[in-house]
Coordinates of C-alpha atoms in Angstrom, one line a residue:
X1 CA 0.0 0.0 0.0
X2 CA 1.3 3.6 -1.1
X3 CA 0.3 7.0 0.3
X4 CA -2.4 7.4 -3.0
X5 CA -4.1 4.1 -1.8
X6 CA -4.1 5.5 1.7
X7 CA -5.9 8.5 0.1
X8 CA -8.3 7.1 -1.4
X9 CA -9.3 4.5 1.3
X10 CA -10.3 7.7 3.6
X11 CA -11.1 10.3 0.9
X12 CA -14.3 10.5 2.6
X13 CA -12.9 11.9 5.8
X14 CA -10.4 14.4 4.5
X15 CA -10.8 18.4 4.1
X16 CA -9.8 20.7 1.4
X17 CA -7.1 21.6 3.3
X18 CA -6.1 17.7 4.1
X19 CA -6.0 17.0 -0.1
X20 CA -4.0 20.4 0.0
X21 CA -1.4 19.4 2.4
X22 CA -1.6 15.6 0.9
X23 CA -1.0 17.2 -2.8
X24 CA 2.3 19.3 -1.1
X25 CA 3.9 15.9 0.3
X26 CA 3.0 13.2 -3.3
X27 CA 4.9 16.3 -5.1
X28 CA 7.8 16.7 -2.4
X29 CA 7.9 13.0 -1.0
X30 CA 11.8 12.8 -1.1
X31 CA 11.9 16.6 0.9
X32 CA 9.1 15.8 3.1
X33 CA 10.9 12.5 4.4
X34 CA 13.1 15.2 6.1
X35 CA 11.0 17.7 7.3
X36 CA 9.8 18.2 10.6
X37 CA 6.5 18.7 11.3
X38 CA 7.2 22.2 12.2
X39 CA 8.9 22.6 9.1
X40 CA 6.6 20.7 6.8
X41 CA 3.6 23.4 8.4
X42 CA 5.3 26.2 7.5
X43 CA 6.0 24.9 3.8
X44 CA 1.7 24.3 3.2
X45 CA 1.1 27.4 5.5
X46 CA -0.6 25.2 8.4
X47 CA -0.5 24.3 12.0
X48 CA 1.4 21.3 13.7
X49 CA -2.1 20.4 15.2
X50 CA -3.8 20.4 11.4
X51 CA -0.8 17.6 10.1
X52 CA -0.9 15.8 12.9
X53 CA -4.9 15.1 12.3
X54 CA -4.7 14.3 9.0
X55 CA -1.9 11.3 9.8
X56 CA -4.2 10.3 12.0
X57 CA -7.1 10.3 9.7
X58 CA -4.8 8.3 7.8
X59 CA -4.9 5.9 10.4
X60 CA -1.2 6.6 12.0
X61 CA -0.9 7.6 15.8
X62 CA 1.6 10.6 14.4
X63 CA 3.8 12.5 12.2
X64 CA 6.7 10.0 13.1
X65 CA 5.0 7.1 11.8
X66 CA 3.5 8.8 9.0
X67 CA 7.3 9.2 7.3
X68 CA 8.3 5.6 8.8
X69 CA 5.3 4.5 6.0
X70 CA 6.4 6.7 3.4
X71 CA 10.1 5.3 3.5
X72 CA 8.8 1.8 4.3
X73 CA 6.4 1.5 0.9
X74 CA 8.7 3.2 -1.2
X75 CA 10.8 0.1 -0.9
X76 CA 7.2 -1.9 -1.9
X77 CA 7.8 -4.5 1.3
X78 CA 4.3 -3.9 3.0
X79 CA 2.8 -7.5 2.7
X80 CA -1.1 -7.7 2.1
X81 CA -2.0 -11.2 2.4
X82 CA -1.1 -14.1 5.2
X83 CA 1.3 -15.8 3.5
X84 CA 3.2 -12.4 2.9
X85 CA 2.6 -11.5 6.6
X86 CA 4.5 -14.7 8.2
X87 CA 7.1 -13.8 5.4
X88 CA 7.3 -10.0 6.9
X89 CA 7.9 -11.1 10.0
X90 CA 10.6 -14.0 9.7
X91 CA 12.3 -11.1 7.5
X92 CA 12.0 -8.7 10.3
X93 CA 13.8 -11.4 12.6
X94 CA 16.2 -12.5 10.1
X95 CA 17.1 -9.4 9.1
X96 CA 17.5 -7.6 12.5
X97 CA 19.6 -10.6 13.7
X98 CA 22.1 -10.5 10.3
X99 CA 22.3 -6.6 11.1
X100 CA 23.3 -7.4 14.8
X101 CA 25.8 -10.2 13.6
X102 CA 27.6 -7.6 11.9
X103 CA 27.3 -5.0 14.2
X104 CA 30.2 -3.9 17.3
X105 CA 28.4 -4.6 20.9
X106 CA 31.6 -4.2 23.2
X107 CA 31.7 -0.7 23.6
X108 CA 27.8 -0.2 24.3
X109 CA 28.5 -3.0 26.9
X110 CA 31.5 -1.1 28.3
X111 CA 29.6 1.8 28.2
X112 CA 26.4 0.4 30.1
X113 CA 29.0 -1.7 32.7
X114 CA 31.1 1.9 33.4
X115 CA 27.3 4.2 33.7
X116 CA 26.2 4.7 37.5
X117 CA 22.5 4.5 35.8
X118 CA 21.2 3.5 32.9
X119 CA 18.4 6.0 31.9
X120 CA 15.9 4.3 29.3
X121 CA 13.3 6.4 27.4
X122 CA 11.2 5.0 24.7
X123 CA 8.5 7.0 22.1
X124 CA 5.4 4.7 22.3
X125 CA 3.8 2.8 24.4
X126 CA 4.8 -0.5 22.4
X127 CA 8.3 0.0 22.7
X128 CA 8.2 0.8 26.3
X129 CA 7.0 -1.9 27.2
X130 CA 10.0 -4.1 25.6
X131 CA 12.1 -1.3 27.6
X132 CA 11.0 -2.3 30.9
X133 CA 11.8 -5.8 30.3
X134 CA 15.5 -4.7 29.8
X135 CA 15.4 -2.6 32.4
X136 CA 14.6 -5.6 34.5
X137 CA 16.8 -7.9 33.0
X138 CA 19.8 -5.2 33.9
X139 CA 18.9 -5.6 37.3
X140 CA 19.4 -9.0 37.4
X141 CA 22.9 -7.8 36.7
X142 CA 23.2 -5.3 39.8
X143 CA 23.1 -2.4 37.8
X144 CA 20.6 0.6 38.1
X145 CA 18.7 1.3 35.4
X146 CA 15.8 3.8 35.4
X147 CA 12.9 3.9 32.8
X148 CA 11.3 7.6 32.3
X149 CA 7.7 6.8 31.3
X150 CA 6.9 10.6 29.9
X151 CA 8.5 13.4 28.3
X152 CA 7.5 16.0 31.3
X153 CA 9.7 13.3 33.2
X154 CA 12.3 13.1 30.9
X155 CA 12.3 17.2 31.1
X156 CA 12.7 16.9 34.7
X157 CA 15.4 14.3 34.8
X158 CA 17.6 16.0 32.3
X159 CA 19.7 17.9 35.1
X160 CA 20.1 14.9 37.1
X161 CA 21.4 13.1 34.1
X162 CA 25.2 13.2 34.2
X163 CA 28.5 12.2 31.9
X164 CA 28.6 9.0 34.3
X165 CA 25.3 7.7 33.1
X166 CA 24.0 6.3 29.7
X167 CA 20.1 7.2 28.1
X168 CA 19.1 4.9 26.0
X169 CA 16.7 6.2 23.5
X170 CA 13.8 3.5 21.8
X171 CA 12.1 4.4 19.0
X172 CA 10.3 3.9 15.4
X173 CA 11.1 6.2 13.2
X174 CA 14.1 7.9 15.4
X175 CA 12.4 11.4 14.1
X176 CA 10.1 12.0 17.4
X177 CA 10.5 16.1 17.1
X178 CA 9.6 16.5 20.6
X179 CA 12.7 13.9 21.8
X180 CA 15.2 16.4 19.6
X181 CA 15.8 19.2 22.0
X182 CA 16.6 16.3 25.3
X183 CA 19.0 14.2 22.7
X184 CA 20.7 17.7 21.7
X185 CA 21.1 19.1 25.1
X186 CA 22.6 16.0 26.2
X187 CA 24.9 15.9 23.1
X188 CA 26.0 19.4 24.4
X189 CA 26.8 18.0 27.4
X190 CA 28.6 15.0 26.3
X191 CA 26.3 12.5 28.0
X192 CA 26.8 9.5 26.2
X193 CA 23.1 8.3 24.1
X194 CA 22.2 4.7 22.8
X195 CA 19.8 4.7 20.3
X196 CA 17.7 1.7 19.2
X197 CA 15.5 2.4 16.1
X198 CA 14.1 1.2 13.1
X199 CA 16.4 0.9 10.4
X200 CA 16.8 4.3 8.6
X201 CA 18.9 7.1 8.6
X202 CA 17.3 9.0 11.1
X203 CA 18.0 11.8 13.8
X204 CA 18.3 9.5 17.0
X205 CA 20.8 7.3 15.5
X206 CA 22.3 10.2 13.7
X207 CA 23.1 11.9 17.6
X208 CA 24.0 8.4 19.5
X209 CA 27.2 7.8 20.4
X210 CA 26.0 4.3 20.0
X211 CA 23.5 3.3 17.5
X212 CA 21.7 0.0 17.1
X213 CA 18.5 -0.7 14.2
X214 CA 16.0 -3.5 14.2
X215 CA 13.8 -4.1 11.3
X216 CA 10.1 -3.5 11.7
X217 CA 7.8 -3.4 8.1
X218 CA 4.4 -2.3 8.4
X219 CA 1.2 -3.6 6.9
X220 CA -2.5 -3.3 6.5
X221 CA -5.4 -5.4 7.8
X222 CA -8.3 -6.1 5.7
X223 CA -11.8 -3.9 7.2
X224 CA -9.4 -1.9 9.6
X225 CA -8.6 1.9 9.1
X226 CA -4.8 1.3 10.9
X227 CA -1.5 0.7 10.1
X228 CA -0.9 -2.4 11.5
X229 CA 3.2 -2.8 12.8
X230 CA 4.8 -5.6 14.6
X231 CA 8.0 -5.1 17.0
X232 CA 9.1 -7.9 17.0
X233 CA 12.4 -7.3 15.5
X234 CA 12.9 -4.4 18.7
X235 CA 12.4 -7.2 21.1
X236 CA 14.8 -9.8 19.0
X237 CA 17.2 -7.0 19.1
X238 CA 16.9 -5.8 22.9
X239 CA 17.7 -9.4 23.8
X240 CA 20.5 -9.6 22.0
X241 CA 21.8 -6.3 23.4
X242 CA 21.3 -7.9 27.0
X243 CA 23.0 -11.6 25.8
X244 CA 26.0 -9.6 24.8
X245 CA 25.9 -7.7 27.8
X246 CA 25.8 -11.2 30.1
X247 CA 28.8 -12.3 27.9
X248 CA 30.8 -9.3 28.1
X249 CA 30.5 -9.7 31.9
X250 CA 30.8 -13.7 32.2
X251 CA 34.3 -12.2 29.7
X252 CA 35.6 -10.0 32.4
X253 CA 34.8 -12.1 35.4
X254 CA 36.7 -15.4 33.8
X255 CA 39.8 -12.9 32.8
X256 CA 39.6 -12.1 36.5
X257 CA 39.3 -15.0 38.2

């Protein structure tokens, strides 16, 4: 499914000004990709609140996922039928765990080891919830880890967050405009960031000292106005983030002993 389909499924439900806006980003996809939704308003003369209702009219739950979709279908991998949907999601899994294969852990597990606290903020509700598991799990481990369940409370912790700690960021899309301002306050600080995202190039990874990406591919279900997305490949990925954490340890206390 492409952004035309999308239209056309909820044509009944969108204004002049929706089409007007909708006409703006088919013309401008590539430039709209990355735009804020600040920016994007300013380019169709409309408010933040007006774009926001139309990707939800679209059936998104915001402007993040919105241009998650857009660079997801351009690639044509949204599946439509069963047998393309248990295909999706052993991609997702293979796909996250060939990335991770390939990809560094020791110096995130050095870093996480070396933190007094291990600050964990996640986007959506979804992905908090995989966040508290590892939050949990790095208990298990004796070391402090602290999940922020808001942004007013990720506002409030930012001055007690210090050089010796670690904030792990989870998201989608990585483009959560709200989440900027915290990730470049801390970057001014030098507090060390660990992002987990979908894979893109996108802002969270772009401002992590450590950057990790799972594979998440949305589709559609038949009779439902939603984008339907599975994150499974974030919880394949957290775990593996924790198993090489456990190793790195088990490492260390073998060398020592």
């Amino acid at each position: 499914m492409n952004l035309e389909t999308l239209m056309q499924k909820h044509q009944k439900s969108l204004s002049e000004l929706d089409w007007a806006i909708l006409g703006y980003i088919l013309e401008n996809e590539q430039q709209v990709m990355q735009l804020s939704i600040v920016e994007l308003g300013e380019k169709v003369h409309s408010s933040k609140s007006s774009i926001l209702r139309l990707t939800k009219k679209l059936g998104f739950s915001g402007y993040s996922e919105f241009k998650y979709f857009m660079r997801q279908s351009k690639q044509n991998n949204i599946g439509t039928t069963d047998t393309d949907l248990i295909d999706l999601q052993t991609k997702d899994i293979e796909n996250t765990v060939k990335l991770a294969q390939q990809t560094d852990f020791t110096s995130l597990s050095k870093a996480i080891q070396q933190a007094n606290t291990v600050y964990c903020y996640a986007t959506g509700y979804s992905q908090r919830k995989v966040v508290e598991e590892f939050s949990k799990m790095l208990m298990i481990c004796d070391k402090r880890s602290i999940i922020i369940p808001v942004k007013t409370e990720l506002d409030i912790s930012m001055s007690m967050i210090t050089k010796e700690d670690i904030v792990l960021f989870v998201s989608l899309s990585g483009e959560t405009d709200d989440v900027k301002e915290n990730i470049l306050s801390l970057n001014a600080r030098n507090i060390p960031i660990a992002a987990i995202t979908a894979f893109s190039h996108n802002f969270f990874a772009e401002h992590a000292q450590y950057a990790y990406f799972y594979y998440s591919t949305p589709f559609t279900v038949s009779g439902k106005e939603h984008i339907a997305q599975s994150l499974v490949g974030l919880s394949v990925l957290v775990d593996l983030i924790y198993r090489k954490y456990v190793t790195f340890l088990n490492k260390q206390f073998e060398e020592e002993t």
